[in-house]
Structures are given as C-alpha cells and as structure tokens.
GROMACS .gro file of N, CA and C in nm:
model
  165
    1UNK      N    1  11.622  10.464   9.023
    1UNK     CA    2  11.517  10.554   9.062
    1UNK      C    3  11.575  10.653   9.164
    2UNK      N    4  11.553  10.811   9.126
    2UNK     CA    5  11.657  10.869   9.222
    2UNK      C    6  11.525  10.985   9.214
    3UNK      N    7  11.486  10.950   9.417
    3UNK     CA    8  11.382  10.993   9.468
    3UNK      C    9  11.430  11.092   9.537
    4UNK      N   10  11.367  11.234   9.571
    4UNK     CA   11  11.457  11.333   9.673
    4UNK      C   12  11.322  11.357   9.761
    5UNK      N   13  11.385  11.354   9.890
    5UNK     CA   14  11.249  11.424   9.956
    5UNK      C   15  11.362  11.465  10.048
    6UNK      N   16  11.259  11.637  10.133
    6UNK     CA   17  11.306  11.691  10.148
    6UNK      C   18  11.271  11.648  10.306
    7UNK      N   19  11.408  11.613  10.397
    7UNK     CA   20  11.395  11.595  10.560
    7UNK      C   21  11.286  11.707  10.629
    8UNK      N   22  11.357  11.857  10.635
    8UNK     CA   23  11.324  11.895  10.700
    8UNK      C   24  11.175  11.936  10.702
    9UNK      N   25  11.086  11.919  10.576
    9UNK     CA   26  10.954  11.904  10.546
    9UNK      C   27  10.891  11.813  10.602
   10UNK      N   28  10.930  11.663  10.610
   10UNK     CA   29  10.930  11.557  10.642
   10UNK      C   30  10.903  11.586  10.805
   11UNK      N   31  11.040  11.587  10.884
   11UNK     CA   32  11.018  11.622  11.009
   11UNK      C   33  10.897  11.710  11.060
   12UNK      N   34  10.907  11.824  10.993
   12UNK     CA   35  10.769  11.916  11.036
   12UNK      C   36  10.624  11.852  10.992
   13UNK      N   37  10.592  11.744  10.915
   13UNK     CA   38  10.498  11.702  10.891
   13UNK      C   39  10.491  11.546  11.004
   14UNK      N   40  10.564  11.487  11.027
   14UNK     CA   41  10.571  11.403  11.168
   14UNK      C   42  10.509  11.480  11.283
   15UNK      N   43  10.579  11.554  11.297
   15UNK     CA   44  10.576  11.642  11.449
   15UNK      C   45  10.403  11.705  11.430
   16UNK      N   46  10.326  11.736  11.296
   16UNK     CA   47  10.200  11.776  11.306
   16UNK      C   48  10.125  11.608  11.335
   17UNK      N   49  10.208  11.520  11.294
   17UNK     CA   50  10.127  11.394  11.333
   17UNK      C   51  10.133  11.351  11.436
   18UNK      N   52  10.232  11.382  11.536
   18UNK     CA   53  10.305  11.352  11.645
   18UNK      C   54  10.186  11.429  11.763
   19UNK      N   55  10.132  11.529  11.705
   19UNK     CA   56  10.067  11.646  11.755
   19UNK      C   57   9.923  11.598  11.743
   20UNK      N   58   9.863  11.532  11.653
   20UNK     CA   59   9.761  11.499  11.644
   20UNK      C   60   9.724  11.396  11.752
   21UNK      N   61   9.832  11.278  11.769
   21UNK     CA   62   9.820  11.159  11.759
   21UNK      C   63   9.802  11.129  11.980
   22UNK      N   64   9.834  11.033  12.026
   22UNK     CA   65   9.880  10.976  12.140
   22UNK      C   66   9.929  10.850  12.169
   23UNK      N   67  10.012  10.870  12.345
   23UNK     CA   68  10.006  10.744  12.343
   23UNK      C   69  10.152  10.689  12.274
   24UNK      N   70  10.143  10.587  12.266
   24UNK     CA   71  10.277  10.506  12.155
   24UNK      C   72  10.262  10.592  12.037
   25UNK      N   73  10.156  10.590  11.966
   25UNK     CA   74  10.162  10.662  11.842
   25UNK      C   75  10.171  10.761  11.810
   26UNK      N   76  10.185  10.874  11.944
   26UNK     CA   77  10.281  10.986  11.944
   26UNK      C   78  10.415  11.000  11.954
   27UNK      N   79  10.444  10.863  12.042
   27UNK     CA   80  10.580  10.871  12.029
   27UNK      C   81  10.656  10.793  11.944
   28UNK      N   82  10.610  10.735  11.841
   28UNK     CA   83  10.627  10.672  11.681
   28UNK      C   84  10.668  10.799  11.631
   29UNK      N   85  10.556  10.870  11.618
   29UNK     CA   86  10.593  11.032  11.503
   29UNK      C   87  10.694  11.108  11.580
   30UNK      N   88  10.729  11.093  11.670
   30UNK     CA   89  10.782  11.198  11.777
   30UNK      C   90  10.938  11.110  11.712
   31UNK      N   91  10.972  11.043  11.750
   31UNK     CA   92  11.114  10.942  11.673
   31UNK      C   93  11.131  10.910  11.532
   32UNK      N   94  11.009  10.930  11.447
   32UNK     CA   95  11.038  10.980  11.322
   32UNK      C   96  11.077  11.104  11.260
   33UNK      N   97  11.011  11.222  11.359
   33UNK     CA   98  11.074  11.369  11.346
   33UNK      C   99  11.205  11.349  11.368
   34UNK      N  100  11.256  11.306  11.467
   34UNK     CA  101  11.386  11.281  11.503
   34UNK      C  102  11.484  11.269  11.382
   35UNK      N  103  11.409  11.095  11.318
   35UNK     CA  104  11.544  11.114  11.259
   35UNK      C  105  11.513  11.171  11.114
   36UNK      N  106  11.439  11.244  11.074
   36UNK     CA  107  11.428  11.312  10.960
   36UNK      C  108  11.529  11.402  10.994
   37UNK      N  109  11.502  11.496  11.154
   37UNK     CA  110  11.598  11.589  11.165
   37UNK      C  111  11.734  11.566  11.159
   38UNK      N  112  11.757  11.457  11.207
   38UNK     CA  113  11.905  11.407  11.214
   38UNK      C  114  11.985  11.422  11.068
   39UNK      N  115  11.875  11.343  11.001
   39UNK     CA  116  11.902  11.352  10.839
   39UNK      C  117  11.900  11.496  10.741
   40UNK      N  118  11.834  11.579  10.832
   40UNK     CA  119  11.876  11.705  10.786
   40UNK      C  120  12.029  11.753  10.849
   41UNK      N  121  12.070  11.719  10.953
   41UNK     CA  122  12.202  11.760  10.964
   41UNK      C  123  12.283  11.674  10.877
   42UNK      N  124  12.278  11.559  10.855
   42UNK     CA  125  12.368  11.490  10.794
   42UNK      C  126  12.369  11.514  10.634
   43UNK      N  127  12.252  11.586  10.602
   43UNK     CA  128  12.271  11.598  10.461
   43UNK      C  129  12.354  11.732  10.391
   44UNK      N  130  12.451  11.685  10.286
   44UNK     CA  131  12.519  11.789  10.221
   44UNK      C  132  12.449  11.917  10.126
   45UNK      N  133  12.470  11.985  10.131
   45UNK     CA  134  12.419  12.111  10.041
   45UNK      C  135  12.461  12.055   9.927
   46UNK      N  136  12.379  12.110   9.785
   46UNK     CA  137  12.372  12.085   9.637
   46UNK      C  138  12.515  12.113   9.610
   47UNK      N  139  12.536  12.215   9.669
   47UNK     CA  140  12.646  12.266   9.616
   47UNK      C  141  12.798  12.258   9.650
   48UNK      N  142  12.793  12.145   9.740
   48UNK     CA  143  12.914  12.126   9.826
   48UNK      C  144  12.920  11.945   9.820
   49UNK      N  145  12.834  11.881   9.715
   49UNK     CA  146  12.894  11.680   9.669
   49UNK      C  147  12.962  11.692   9.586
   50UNK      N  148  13.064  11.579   9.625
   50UNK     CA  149  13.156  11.584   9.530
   50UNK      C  150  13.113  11.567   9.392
   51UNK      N  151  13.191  11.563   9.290
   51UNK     CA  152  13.145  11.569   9.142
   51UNK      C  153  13.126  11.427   9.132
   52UNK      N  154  13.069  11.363   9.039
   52UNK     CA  155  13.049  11.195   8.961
   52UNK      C  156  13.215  11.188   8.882
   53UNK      N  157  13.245  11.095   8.887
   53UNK     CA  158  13.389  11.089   8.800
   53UNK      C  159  13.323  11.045   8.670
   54UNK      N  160  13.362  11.047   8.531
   54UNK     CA  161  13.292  10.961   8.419
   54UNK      C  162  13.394  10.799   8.405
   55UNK      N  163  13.301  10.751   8.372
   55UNK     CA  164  13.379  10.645   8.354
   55UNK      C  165  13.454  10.610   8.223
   0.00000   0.00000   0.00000
C-alpha cells in the first residue's frame, strides 16, 4: 500500500489545530507541526530518488 501525503499540508493543518486548541492539546498539535515540518525538509523531490533497480 503506497500512501503519499503531503507534509507540508499536514503541518499547516496541525498548526490550524494547534490554533484552535489549548493547554497540552495545543502543544500536541504544536509538536506534530513540527515534525511534519521536519519531514518536509527531509523529504526528496520527485525528481531527484534514485531509480528502482529491476530485478
């Protein structure tokens, strides 16, 4: 199963929950923006993974 979601969507939809929310449960969404963002730096462009080898 090859699921894609997109971080930096992700993050900006935390941070509106983060925004809603308080308390601990602001700072739940507030450390989930985080690492969505993180995961947007760490993720490679389409166009720059290496190829699949065939087997």
């Amino acid at each position: 199963m090859d699921v894609e979601y997109d971080p930096e969507q992700e993050a900006f939809a935390a941070m509106k929950l983060a925004a809603q929310a308080d308390g601990d449960e602001r700072q739940r969404w507030i450390n989930a923006a985080l690492a969505w963002i993180e995961l947007t730096r760490l993720r490679v462009p389409l166009g720059r993974r290496p190829r699949e080898e065939a087997a």
